[in-house]
XYZ file of C-alpha atoms in Angstrom:
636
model
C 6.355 -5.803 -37.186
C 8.190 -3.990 -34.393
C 9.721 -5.551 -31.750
C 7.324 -4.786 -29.130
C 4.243 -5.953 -31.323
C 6.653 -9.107 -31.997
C 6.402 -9.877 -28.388
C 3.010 -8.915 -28.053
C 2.202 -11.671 -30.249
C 4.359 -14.528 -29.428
C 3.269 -13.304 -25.728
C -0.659 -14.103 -26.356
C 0.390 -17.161 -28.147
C 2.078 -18.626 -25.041
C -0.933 -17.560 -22.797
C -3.070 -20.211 -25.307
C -1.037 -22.860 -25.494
C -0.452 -22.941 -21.135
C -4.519 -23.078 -21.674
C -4.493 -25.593 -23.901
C -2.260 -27.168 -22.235
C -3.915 -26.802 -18.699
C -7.005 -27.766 -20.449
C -5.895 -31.075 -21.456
C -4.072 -32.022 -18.725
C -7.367 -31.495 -16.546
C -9.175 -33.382 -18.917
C -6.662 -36.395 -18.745
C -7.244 -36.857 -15.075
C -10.905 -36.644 -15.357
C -10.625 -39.277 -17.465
C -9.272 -41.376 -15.323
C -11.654 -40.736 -12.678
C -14.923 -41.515 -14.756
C -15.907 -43.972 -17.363
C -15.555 -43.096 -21.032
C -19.347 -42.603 -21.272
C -19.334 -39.952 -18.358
C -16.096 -38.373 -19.638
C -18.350 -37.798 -23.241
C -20.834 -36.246 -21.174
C -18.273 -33.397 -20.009
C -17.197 -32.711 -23.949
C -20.393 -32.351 -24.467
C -21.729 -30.174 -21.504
C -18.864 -28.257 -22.822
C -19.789 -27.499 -26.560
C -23.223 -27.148 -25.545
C -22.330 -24.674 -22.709
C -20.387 -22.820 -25.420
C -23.220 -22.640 -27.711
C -25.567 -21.846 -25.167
C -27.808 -24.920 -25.757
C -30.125 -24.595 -22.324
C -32.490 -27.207 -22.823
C -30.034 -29.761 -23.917
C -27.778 -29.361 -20.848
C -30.587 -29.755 -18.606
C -31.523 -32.699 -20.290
C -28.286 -34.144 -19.961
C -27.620 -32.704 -16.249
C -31.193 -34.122 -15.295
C -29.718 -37.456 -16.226
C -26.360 -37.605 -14.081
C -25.348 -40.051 -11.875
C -24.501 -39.082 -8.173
C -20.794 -40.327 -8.890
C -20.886 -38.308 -12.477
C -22.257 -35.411 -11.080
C -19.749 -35.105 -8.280
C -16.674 -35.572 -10.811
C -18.305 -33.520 -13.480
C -19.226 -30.698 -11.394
C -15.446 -30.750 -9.999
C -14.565 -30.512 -13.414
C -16.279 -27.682 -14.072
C -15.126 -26.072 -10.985
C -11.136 -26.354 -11.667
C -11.508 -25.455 -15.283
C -12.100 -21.715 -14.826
C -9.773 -21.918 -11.573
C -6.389 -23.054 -13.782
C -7.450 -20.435 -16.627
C -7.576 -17.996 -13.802
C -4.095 -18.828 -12.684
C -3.271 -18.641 -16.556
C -4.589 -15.202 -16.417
C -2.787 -13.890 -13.367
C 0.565 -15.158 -15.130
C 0.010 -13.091 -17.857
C -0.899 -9.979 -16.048
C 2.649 -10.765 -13.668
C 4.291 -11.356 -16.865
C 3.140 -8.398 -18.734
C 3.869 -5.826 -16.000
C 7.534 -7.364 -15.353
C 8.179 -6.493 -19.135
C 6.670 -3.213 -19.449
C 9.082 -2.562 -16.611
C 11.876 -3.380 -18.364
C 10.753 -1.981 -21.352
C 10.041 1.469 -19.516
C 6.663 1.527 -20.892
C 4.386 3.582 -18.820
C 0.644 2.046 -17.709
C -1.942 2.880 -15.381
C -0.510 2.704 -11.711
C 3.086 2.542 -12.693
C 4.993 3.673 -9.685
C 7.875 5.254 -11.634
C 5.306 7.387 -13.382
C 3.572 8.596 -10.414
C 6.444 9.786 -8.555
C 7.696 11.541 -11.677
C 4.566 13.364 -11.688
C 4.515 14.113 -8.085
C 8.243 15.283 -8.212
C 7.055 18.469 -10.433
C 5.320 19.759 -7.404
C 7.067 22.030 -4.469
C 5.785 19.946 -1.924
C 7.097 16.624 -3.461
C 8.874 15.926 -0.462
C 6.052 16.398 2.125
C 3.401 14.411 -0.281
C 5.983 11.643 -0.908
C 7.027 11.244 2.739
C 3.997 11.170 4.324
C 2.028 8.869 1.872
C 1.055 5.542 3.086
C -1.264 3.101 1.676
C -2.388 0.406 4.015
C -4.118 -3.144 2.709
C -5.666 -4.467 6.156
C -6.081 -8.263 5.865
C -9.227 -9.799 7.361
C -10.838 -13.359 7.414
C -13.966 -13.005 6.176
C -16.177 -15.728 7.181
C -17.676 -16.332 3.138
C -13.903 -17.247 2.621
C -13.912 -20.939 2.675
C -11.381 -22.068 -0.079
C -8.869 -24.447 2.188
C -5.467 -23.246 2.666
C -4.590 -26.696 0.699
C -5.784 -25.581 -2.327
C -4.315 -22.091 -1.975
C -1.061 -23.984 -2.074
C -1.774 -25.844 -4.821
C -2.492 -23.183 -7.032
C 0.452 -20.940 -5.844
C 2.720 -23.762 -7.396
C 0.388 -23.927 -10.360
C 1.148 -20.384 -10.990
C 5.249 -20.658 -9.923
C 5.631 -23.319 -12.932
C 3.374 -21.766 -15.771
C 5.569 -18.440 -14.808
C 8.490 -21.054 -15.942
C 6.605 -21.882 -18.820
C 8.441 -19.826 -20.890
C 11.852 -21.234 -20.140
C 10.914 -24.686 -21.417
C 9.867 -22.526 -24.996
C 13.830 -21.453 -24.214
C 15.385 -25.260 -23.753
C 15.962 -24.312 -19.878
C 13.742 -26.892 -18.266
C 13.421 -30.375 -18.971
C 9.413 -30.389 -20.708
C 8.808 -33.805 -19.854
C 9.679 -33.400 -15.932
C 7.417 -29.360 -16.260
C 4.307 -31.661 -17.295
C 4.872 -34.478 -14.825
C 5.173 -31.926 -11.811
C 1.775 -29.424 -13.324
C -0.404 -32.869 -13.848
C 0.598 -33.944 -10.130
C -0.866 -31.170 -9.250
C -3.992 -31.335 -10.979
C -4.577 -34.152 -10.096
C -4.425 -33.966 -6.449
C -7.026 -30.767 -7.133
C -8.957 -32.774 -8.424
C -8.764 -35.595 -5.702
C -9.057 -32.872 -2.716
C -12.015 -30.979 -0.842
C -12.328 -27.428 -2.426
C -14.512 -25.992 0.555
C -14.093 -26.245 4.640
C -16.734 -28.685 5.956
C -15.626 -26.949 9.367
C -15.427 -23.270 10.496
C -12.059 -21.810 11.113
C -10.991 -21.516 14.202
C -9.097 -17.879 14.919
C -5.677 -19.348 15.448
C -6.356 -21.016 12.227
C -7.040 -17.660 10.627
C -3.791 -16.192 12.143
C -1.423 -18.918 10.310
C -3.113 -18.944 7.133
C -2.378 -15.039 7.389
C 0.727 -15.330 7.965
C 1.638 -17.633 5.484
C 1.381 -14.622 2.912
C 3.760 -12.382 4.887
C 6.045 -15.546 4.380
C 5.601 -16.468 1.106
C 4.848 -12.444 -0.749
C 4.531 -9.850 1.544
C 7.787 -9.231 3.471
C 9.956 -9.177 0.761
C 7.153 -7.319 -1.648
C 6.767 -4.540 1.172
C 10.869 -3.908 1.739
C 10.950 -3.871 -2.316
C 8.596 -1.671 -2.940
C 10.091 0.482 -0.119
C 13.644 0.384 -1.804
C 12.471 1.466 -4.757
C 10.172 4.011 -3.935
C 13.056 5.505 -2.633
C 15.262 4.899 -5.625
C 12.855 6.661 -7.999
C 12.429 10.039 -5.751
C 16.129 10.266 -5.419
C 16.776 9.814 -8.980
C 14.209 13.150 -9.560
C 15.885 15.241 -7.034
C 13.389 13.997 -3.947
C 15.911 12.971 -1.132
C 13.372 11.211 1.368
C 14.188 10.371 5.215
C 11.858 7.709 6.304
C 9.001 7.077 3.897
C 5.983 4.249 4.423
C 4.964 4.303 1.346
C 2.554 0.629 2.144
C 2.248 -0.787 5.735
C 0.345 -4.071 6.501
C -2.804 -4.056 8.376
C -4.752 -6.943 10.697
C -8.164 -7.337 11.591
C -7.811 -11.283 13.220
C -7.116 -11.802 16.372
C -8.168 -8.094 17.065
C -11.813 -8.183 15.546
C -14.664 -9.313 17.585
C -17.479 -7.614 16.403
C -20.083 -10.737 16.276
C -16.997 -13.345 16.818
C -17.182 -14.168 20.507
C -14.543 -16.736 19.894
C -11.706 -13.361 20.240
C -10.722 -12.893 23.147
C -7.733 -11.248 25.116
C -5.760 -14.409 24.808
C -6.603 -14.534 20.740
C -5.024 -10.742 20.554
C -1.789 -11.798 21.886
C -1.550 -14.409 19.985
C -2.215 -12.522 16.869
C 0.117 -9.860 17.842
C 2.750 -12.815 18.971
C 2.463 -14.904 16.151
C 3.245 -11.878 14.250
C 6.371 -10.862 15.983
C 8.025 -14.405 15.754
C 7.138 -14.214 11.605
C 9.384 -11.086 11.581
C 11.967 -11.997 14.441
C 12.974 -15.097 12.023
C 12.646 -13.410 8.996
C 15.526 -11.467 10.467
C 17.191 -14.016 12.430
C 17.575 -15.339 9.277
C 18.786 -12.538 7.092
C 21.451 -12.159 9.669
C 22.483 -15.554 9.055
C 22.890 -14.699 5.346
C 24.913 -11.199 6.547
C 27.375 -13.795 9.130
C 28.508 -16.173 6.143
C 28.394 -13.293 3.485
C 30.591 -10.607 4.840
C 33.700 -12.245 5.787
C 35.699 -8.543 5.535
C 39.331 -9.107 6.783
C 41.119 -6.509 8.692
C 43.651 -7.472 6.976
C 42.708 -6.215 4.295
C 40.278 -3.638 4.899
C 39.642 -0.910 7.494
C 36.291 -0.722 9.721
C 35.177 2.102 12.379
C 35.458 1.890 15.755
C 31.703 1.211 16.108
C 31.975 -1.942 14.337
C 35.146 -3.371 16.063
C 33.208 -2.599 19.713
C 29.904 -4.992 18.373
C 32.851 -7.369 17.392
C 34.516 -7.068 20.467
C 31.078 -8.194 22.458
C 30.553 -11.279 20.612
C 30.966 -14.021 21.904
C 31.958 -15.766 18.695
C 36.028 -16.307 19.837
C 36.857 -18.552 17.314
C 40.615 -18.032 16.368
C 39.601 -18.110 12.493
C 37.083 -14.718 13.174
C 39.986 -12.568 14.858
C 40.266 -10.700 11.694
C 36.661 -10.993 10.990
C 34.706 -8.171 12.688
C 31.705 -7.832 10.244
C 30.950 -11.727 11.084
C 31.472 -11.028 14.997
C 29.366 -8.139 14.754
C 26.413 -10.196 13.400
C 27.032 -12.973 15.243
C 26.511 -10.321 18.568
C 23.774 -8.693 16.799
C 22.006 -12.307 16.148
C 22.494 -13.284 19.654
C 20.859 -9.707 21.272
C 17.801 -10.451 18.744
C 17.335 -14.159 19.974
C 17.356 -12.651 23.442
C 14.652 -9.579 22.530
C 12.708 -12.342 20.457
C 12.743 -14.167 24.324
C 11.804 -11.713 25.460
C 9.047 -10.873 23.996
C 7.426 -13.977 22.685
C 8.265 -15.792 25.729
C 8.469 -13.435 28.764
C 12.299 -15.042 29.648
C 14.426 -12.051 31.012
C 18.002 -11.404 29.676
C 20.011 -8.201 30.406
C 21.579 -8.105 27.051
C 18.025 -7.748 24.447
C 17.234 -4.472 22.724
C 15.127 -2.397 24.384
C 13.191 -1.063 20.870
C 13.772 -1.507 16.951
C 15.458 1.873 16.924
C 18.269 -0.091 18.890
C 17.764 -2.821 16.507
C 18.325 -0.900 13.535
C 21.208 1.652 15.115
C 23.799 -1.476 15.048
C 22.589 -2.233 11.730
C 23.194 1.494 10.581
C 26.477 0.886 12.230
C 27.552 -1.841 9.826
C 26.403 -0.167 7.004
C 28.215 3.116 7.762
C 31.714 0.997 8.164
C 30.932 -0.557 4.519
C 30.505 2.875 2.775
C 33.149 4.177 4.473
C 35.395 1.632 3.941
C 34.844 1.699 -0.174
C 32.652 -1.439 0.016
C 29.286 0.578 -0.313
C 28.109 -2.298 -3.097
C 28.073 -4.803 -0.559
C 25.460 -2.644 1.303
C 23.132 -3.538 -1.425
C 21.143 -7.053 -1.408
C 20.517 -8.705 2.195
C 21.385 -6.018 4.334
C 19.473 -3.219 2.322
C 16.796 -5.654 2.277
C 17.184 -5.928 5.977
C 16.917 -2.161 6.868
C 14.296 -1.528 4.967
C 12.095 -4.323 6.470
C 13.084 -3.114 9.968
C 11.777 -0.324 8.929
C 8.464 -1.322 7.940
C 7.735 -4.264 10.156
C 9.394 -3.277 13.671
C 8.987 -6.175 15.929
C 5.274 -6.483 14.961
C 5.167 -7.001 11.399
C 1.734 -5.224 10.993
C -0.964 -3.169 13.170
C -3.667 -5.008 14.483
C -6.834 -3.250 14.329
C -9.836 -3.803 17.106
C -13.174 -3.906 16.301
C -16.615 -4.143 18.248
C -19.909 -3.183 18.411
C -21.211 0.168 19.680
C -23.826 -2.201 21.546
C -21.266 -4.186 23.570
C -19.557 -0.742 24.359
C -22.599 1.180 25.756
C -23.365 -2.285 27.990
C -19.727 -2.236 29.695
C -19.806 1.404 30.273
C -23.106 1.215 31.245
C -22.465 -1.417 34.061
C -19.126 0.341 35.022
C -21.134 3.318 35.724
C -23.768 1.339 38.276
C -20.937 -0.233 39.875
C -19.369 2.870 40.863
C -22.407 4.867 41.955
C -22.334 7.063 39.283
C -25.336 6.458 36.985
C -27.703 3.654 37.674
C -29.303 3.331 34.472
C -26.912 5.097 31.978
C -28.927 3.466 28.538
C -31.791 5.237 29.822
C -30.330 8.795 29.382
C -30.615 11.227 26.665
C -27.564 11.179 24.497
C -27.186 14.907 25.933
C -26.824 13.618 29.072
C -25.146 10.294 27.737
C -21.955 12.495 26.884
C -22.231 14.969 29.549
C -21.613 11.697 31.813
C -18.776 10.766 29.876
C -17.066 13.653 29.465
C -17.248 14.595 33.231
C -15.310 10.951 33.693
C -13.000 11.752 30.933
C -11.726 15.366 31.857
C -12.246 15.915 35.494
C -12.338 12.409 37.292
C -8.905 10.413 37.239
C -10.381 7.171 39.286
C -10.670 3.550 37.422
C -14.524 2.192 37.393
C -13.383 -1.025 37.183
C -11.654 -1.638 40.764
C -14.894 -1.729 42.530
C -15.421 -5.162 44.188
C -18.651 -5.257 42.331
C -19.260 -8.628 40.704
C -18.723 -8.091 36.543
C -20.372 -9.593 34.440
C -19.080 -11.721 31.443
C -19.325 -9.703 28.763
C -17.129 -6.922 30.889
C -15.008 -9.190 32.209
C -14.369 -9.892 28.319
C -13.516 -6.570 27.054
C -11.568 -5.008 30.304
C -9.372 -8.483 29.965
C -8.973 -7.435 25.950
C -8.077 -3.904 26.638
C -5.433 -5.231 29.250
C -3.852 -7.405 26.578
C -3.824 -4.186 24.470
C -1.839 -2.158 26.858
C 0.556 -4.806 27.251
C 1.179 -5.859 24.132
C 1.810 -2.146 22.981
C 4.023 -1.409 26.100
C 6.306 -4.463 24.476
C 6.174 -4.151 20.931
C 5.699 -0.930 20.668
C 2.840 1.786 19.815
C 2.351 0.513 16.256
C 1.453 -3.315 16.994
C -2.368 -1.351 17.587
C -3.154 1.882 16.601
C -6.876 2.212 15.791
C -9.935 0.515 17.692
C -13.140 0.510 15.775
C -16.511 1.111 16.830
C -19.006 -0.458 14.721
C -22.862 0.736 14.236
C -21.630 4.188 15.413
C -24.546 6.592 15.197
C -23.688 8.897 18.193
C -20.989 10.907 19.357
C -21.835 8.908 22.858
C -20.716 5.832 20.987
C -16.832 6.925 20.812
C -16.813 8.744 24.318
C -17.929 5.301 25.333
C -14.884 3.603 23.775
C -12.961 6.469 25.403
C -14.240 5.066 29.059
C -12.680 1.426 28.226
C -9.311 2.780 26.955
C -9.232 5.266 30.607
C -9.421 1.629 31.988
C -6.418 0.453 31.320
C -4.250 3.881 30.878
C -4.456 3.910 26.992
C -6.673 6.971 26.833
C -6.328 10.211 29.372
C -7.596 13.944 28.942
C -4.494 14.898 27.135
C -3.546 12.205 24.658
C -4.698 8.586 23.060
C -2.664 5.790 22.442
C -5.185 4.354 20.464
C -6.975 6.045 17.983
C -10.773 5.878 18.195
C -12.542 4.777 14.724
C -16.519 5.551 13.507
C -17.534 3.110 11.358
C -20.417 4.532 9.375
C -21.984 1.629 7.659
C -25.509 1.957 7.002
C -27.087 4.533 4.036
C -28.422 6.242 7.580
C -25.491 6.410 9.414
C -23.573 7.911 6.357
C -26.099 10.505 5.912
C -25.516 11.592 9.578
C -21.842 11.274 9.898
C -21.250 14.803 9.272
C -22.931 15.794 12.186
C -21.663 13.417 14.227
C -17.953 14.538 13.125
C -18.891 17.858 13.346
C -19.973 17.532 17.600
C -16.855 15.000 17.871
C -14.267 17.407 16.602
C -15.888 20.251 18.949
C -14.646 18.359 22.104
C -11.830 19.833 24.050
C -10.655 16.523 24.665
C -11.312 15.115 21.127
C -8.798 17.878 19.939
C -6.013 17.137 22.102
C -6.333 13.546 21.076
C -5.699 14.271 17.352
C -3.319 16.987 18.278
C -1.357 13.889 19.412
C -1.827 11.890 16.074
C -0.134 14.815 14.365
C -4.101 15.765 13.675
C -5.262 13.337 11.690
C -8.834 11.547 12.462
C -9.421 8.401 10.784
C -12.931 7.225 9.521
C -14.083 3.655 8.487
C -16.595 3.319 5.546
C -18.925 0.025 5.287
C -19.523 -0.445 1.670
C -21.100 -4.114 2.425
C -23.667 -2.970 4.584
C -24.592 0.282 2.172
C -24.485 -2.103 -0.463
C -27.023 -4.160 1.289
C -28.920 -0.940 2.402
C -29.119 0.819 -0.535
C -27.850 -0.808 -3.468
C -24.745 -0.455 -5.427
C -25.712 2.809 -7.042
C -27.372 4.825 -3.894
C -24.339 3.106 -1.949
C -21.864 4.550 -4.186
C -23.239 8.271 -4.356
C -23.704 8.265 -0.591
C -20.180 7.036 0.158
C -19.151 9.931 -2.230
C -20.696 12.578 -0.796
C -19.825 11.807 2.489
C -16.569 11.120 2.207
C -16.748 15.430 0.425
C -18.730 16.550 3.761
C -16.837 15.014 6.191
C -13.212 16.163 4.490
C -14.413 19.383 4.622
C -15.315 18.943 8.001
C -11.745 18.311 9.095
C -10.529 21.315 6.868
C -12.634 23.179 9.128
C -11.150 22.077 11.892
C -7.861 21.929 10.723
C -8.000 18.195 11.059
C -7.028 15.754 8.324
C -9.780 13.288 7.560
C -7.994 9.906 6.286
C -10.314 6.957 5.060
C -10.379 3.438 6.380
C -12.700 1.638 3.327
C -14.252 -1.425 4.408
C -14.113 -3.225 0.613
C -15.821 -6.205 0.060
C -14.318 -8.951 -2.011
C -16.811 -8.731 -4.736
C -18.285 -5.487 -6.321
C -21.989 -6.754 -4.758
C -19.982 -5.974 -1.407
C -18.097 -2.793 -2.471
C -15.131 -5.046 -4.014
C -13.962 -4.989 -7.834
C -10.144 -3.248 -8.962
C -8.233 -1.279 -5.698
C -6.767 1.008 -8.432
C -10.199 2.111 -9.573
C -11.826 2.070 -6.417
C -8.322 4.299 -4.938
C -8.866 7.104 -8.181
C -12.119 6.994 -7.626
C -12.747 8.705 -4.209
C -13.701 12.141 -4.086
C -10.651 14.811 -5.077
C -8.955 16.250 -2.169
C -10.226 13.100 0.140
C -6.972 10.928 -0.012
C -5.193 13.038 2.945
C -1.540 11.430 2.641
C -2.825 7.905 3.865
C -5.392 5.240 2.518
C -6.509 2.057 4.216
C -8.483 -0.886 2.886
C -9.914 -4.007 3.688
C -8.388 -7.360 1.613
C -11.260 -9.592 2.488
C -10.110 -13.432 1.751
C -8.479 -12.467 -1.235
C -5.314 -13.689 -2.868
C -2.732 -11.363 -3.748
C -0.155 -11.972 -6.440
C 2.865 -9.954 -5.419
C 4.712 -8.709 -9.028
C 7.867 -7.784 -9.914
């Protein structure tokens, strides 16, 4: 038997016995929990089940108790859930050893890039490539945070399992920690009785960047890098996978975002990342302690060392710790800053500055023949900078074309202009709009008209917008998306709200305006929709300014529920062909935003199937995707 057979083997082996094993330590607690009479009951609901005896379940179901029901049902409930985690083990196990087996797969990274580095443009396709997984709170996701924790150590000790095969663990304490925790599954509410509130939604998001993402994201970044260099593909700054947001920025249908929920999204973010450096620089301070002594640094370094304010008498040789301990300080003054609106003279103005003193240190190492100590925290550091700024990930807006046409069409009364603007012809809809776009610079909104509400609601949001990209930077929101759009009216409208507040003029857009075609209808008139959009003087010099690309969303839920899965399908398809051809025309790249559903009734099922499944020639460098109150496991 060869040796990767041999492993093979003993591999599916292991996988049984943590089910077995998983299996029996559920069934202990239940146990426990129940009489021995009840606790028959479940052995036998679960031969039956297996044999697919009907009747006989129902006749033993029919005859529950409430209190045998409740723990039976549980039961039932966990079992697939701890095989699941068994499963997901596997798969994280598998991958890490084709890896270091060099075995290719479907998806491998190293593979792809080997393929792409054939081609002349390599470069070009491998720069500009970015994948981005947008994370959203969909209200069907109910599972409680509590028992996302619970089964995240689940899965951290059966990936140990092996080690206790090895002699490396103590067995006895492996099963005493893995039935704790089945246990208190078992003794804890599965389901919210209670909605989520928004800022709810925001921490249980960012307890993945903590926990997976950050260090996931500046890995995969590393080595994406690695592997084009190693086939002759030098790259500058590649984003090969940036995060995406929807809470805090989506309130299509959730009245309960508001300007205040935006900010604290977009906060909340920023203080995830600020520590996550904060502390890396910690790490750098008691790691590097370089003597001068010993070894020589550039100037650039000594002058950060010289601003510190870290005099100690046992540093004076010690300019790589100074130099962090300078660095830390300007951070915890930007992070002040911009979390907390308190002033300080001495805070970096942008990440670039950020990242400038870091590039400073690392130039001194490599000079200074101690390029290997480059490698680890602060590699790790730059490369997150890199990807995460100060806003960790873009925060996308979201409302309906409905609330849109409403604020515009007030705005318009208030100012004289039109007094019944939903009454018009969509002719003279974007006639109307257009005039206020190109040729009138005045604000609508400064009238002392009395607003309503609902306006008073979205000018307040697009304020927060403004001001939240004027401090973070451009990236914290790039796209705002229009749902229901059926009308080229429907993203001139948009365009009236962003004029508002500065983020939109005749020449250029800060924000990028989104179509979400969701409906079988609305797909089946996208193209000509596009087609009028991309006709628009003004429309043009927008995407001239996104370096001409023009990103559309795709609702598969809403097809799905239109059409069903098959006419959804073949109408996504062949409108994702018309309307890339569209842009070709235009010279405009066409880059999909696909609104996935968690489940394959809603669009869901594999990302790498769904992602080699679009249309050739539709993937135009970049890919977005909704992750819809999923769990990702992050492998390596």
């Amino acid at each position: 038997m060869s040796i990767q057979k041999l492993e093979s083997h003993n591999n599916k082996e292991t996988i049984h016995e943590e089910v077995l094993i998983l299996t029996e330590t559920l069934k202990d607690v239940a146990r426990q929990m129940i009489s021995k009479d009840s606790f028959d009951k479940i052995i036998e609901l679960s031969e039956l089940a297996t044999a697919e005896h009907y009747h006989e379940l129902l006749d033993i179901i029919k005859d529950l108790t409430n209190k045998e029901l409740e723990v039976i049902s549980r039961y039932f409930a966990v079992l697939p859930l701890l095989i699941n985690i068994s499963e997901d083990v596997d798969l994280a196990y598998e991958i890490n050893r084709q890896n270091n087996l060099g075995t290719d797969y479907l998806g491998k990274i190293s593979t792809t890039i080997e393929m792409v580095a054939e081609r002349e443009d390599a470069k070009d396709i491998l720069e500009h490539l970015n994948v981005v997984p947008v994370l959203t709170a969909h209200p069907t996701q109910v599972q409680r945070q509590s028992m996302l924790d619970l089964t995240n150590r689940i899965h951290e000790l059966l990936r140990r399992y092996r080690d206790i095969e090895m002699g490396l663990l103590n067995k006895t304490k492996w099963e005493e920690q893995l039935r704790s925790y089945v246990e208190i599954i078992m003794q804890t509410d599965m389901i919210r009785e209670k909605k989520l509130k928004v800022t709810n939604e925001i921490t249980n998001a960012m307890a993945y960047y903590n926990s997976s993402f950050i260090e996931a994201v500046t890995k995969l970044q590393s080595e994406y890098k690695r592997l084009a260099a190693e086939r002759g593909v030098e790259l500058e700054n590649p984003r090969p996978i940036t995060m995406g947001m929807w809470i805090g920025g989506d309130r299509d249908g959730n009245p309960f975002v508001t300007a205040e929920t935006l900010k604290l999204s977009a906060l909340t973010q920023a203080e995830v990342i600020m520590d996550y450096y904060d502390e890396k620089l910690s790490q750098l301070y008691r790691t590097l302690s370089l003597s001068t002594t010993i070894v020589d640094v550039t100037p650039e370094v000594l002058a950060l060392a010289d601003l510190s304010e870290d005099k100690s008498v046992y540093r004076e040789h010690e300019p790589y710790r100074r130099a962090f301990h300078f660095i830390r300080m300007k951070l915890k003054h930007t992070r002040d800053f911009l979390i907390h609106d308190q002033k300080h003279d001495l805070r970096y103005g942008s990440v670039k500055e950020f990242k400038e003193d870091l590039l400073a240190i690392k130039t001194s190492l490599e000079e200074n023949n101690a390029a290997i100590l480059v490698k680890g925290d602060l590699a790790e550091l730059l490369e997150a900078v890199e990807a995460f700024g100060f806003y960790l990930a873009s925060i996308d807006m979201r409302q309906d074309s409905i609330i849109h046409e409403a604020s515009v069409a007030e705005l318009l009364a208030a100012a004289n202009i039109v007094a019944d603007y939903s009454s018009l012809s969509e002719d003279e809809k974007c006639r109307v709009l257009l005039q206020e776009l190109t040729e009138d610079p005045r604000i609508l909104s400064v009238t002392h008209v009395p607003k309503s509400e609902q306006l008073e609601k979205e000018l307040a949001i697009f304020q927060a917008a403004r001001e939240l990209k004027d401090k973070l930077g451009d990236d914290v929101i790039k796209q705002h998306i229009i749902s229901h759009s059926e009308s080229v009216s429907d993203t001139l409208e948009l365009a009236i709200l962003l004029k508002e507040v500065g983020l939109v003029d005749k020449e250029k857009a800060r924000i990028q305006i989104v179509p979400l075609f969701e409906t079988i209808e609305d797909l089946e008139h996208s193209s000509a929709i596009l087609e009028e959009y991309l006709n628009l003087e003004v429309v043009q010099n927008w995407i001239a300014d996104n370096h001409h690309y023009q990103e559309i969303m795709l609702g598969y839920s809403d097809s799905n529920k239109d059409g069903g899965y098959l006419a959804s399908g073949w109408t996504l398809y062949k409108a994702q062909n018309q309307l890339t051809q569209i842009g070709r025309n235009h010279g405009v790249k066409i880059t999909f935003f696909h609104g996935r559903g968690g489940t394959v009734g809603r669009g869901g099922g594999p990302s790498y199937d769904a992602i080699t499944s679009q249309p050739f020639g539709s993937i135009n460098d970049r890919i977005r995707l909704t992750e819809q109150g999923v769990q990702l496991w992050i492998v390596w």
